[in-house]
XYZ file of C-alpha atoms in Angstrom:
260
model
C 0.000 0.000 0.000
C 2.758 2.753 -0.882
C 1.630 4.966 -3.365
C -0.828 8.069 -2.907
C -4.259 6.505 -2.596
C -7.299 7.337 -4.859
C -9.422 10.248 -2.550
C -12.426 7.965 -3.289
C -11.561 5.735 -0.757
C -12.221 7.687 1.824
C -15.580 8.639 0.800
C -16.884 5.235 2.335
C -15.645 3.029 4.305
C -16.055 -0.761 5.557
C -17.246 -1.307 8.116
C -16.988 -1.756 8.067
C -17.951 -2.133 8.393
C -17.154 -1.088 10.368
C -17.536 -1.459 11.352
C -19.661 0.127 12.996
C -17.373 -0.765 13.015
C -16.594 -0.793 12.628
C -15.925 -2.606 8.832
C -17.993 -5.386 10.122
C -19.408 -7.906 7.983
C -22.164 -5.148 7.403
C -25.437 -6.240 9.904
C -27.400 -4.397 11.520
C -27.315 -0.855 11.650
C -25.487 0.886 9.286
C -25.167 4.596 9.186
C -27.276 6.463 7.019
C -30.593 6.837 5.608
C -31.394 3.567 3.936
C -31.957 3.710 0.338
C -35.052 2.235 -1.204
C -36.133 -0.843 -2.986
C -36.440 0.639 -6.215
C -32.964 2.038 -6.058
C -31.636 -0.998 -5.397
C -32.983 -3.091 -8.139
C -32.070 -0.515 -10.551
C -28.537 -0.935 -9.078
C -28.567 -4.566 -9.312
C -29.724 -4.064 -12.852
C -26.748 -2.154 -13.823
C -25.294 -5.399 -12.207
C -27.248 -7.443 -15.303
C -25.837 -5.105 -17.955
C -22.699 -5.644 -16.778
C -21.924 -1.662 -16.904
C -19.171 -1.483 -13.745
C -16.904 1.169 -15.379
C -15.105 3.763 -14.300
C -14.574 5.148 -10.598
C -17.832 7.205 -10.875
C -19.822 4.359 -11.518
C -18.082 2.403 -8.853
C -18.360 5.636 -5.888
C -22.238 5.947 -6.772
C -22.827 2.051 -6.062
C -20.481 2.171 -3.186
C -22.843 5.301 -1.616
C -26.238 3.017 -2.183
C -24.600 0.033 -0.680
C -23.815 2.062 2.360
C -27.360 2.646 2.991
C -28.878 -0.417 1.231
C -30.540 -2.491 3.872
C -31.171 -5.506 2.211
C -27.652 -6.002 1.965
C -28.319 -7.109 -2.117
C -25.570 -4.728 -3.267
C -22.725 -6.740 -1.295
C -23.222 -8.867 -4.148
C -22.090 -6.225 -6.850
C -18.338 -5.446 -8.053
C -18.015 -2.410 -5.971
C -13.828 -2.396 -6.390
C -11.482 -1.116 -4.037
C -13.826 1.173 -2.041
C -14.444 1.274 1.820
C -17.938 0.862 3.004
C -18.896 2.363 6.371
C -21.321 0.223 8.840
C -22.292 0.821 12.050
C -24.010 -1.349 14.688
C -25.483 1.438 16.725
C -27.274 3.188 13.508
C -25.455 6.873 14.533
C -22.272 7.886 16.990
C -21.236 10.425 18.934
C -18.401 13.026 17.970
C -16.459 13.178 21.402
C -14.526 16.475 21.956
C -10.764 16.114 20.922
C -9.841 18.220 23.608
C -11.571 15.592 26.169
C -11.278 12.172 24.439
C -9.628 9.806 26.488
C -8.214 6.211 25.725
C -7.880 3.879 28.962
C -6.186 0.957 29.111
C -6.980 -0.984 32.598
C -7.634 -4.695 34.191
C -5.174 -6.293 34.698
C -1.940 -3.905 34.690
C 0.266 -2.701 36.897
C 0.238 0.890 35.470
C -3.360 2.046 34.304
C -3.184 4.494 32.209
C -5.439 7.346 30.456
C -4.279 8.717 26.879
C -5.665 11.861 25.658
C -4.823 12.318 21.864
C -1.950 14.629 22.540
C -0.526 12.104 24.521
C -1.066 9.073 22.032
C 0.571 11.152 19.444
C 3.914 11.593 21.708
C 4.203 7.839 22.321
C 6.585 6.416 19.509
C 4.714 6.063 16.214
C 4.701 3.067 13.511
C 4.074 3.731 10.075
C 2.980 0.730 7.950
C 0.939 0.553 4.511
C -1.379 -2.988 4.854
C -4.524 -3.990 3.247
C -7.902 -3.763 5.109
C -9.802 -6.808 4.219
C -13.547 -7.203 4.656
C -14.645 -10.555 5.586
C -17.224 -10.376 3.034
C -14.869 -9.990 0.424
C -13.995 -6.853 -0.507
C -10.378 -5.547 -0.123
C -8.492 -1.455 -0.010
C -5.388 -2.168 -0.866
C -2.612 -0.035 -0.089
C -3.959 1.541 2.417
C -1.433 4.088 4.681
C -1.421 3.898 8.706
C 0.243 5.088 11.827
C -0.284 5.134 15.184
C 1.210 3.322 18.286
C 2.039 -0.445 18.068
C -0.323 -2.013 20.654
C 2.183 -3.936 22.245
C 3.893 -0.902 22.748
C 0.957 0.506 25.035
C 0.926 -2.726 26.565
C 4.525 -2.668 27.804
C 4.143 1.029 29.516
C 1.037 -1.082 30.967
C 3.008 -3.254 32.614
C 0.736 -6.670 31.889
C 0.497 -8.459 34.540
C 1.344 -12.729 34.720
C -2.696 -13.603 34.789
C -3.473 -11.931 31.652
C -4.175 -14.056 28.674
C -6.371 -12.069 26.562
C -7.124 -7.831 25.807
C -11.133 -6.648 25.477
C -11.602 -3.281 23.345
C -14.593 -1.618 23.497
C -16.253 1.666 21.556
C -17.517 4.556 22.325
C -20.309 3.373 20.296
C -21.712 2.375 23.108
C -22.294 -0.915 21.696
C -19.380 -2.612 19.614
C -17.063 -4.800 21.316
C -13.432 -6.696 20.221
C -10.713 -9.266 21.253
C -7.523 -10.525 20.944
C -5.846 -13.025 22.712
C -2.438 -11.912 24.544
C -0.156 -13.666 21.822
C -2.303 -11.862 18.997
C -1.650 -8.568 20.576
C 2.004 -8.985 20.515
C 2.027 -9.218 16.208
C 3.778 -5.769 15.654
C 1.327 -5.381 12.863
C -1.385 -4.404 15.566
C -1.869 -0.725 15.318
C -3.568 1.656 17.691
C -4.114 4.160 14.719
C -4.483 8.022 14.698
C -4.084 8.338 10.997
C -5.186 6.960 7.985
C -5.211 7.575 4.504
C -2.982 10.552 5.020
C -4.627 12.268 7.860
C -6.330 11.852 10.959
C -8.351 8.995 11.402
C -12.091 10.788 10.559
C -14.751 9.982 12.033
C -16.848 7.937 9.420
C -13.063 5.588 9.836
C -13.944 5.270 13.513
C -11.721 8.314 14.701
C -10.472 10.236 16.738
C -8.618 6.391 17.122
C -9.548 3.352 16.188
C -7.313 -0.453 15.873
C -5.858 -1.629 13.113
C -5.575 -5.219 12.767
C -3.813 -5.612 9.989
C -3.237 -9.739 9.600
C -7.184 -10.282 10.575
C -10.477 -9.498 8.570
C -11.719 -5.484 8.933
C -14.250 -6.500 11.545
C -11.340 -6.941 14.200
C -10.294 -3.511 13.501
C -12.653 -1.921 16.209
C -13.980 1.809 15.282
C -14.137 4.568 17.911
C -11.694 3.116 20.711
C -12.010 4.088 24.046
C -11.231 1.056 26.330
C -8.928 -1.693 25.942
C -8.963 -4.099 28.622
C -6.420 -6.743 29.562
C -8.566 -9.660 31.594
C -8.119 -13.006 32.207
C -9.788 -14.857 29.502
C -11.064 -13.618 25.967
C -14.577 -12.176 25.863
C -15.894 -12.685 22.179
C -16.665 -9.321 20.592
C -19.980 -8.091 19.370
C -19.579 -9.694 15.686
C -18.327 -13.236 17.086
C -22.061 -13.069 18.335
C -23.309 -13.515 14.956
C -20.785 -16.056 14.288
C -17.883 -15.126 13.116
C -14.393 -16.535 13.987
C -12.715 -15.241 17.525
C -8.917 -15.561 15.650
C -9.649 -13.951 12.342
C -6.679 -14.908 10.408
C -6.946 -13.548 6.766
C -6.974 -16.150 4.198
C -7.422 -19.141 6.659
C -10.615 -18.446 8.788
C -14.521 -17.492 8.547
C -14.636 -20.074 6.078
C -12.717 -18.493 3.758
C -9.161 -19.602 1.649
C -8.426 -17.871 -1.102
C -7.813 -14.364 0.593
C -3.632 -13.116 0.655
C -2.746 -12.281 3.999
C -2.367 -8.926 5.026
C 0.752 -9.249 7.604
């Protein structure tokens, strides 16, 4: 993911996703008015023609599958384009000046990061796929932030930990990763993104970056992470999907590269 990225790709992104994020598997809730039937069967008739051309074409189907509800246009050839979900339907914009990320349980040093003092903890730069578990792939895709190992260390973890929790501000959406996963130095605790702060439609002010697993790992709008004692399954392992999210060799899925 080196070169300058196409602007497009910010104009949606997956949540998908988020996620609602956070570039989940796109469920319930997605941000946004929902479009209507009739828009989407004229959409899937483009589909028929066989008329994907051109990144104008490809921006206006990626809009109406942000807001389709009947989750039809997943089906189409959308390209490299991000696609925003939600699980809460809308969230709130927290104040930059008193956003706070806290990292607690089991530690021997909690700690509270406001954004000024993520951004003077030693940051990683890495370019890295994000990969939506339903198939759909940005490549290239510029990040930095804080290695999450790194946090962990000023944490000081503590011997009975064996797995971290990361919740939202969402008020809803929920993540995990077992101790060992946490350590992969291509975990990210991100404050940019595609050039610039992460916005919030990307899950900013920060979000995680999971770069080796599918999107849905990659929690939106961070505010906790947790170490504990055993992994809690996060809100989209509710609807089935796989706890260790390995691109290319989980969710029932092979034929994705890895992304790390």
């Amino acid at each position: 993911m080196a070169e300058a990225l196409d602007a497009s790709r910010s104009d949606v992104d997956g949540g998908v996703g988020a996620g609602g994020s956070g570039d989940g598997p796109g469920r319930p809730g997605r941000e946004g008015r929902p479009v209507g039937r009739r828009v989407v069967v004229g959409v899937m008739g483009l589909g028929a023609l066989g008329v994907f051309s051109g990144s104008a074409v490809q921006r206006f189907l990626a809009d109406v599958a942000q807001h389709d509800p009947t989750g039809l246009t997943n089906l189409l050839p959308l390209g490299n384009q991000f696609r925003i979900y939600t699980v809460t339907g809308s969230v709130p914009t927290p104040d930059p000046t008193t956003y706070r990320l806290s990292v607690s349980g089991l530690v021997d040093h909690p700690q509270q990061y406001s954004l000024t003092d993520l951004a003077a903890l030693p940051q990683t730069d890495m370019v890295r796929d994000f990969q939506c578990v339903t198939g759909w792939r940005v490549p290239n895709v510029p990040w930095s932030g804080v290695r999450l190992r790194d946090m962990l260390a000023l944490a000081g973890v503590q011997s009975s930990a064996k797995a971290l929790r990361f919740v939202s501000f969402d008020g809803t959406y929920t993540e995990s990763l077992t101790l060992d996963q946490a350590q992969n130095p291509d975990m990210l605790v991100a404050l940019k993104m595609l050039g610039g702060p992460v916005s919030h439609e990307h899950g900013g002010p920060v979000r995680l970056y999971a770069a080796p697993m599918y999107g849905y790992k990659s929690i939106k709008w961070l505010s906790e992470i947790q170490v504990v004692d055993a992994v809690h399954p996060g809100y989209w392992e509710g609807y089935g999907y796989d706890v260790d999210a390995w691109v290319g060799k989980s969710n029932g899925r092979n034929g994705d590269v890895p992304t790390g």
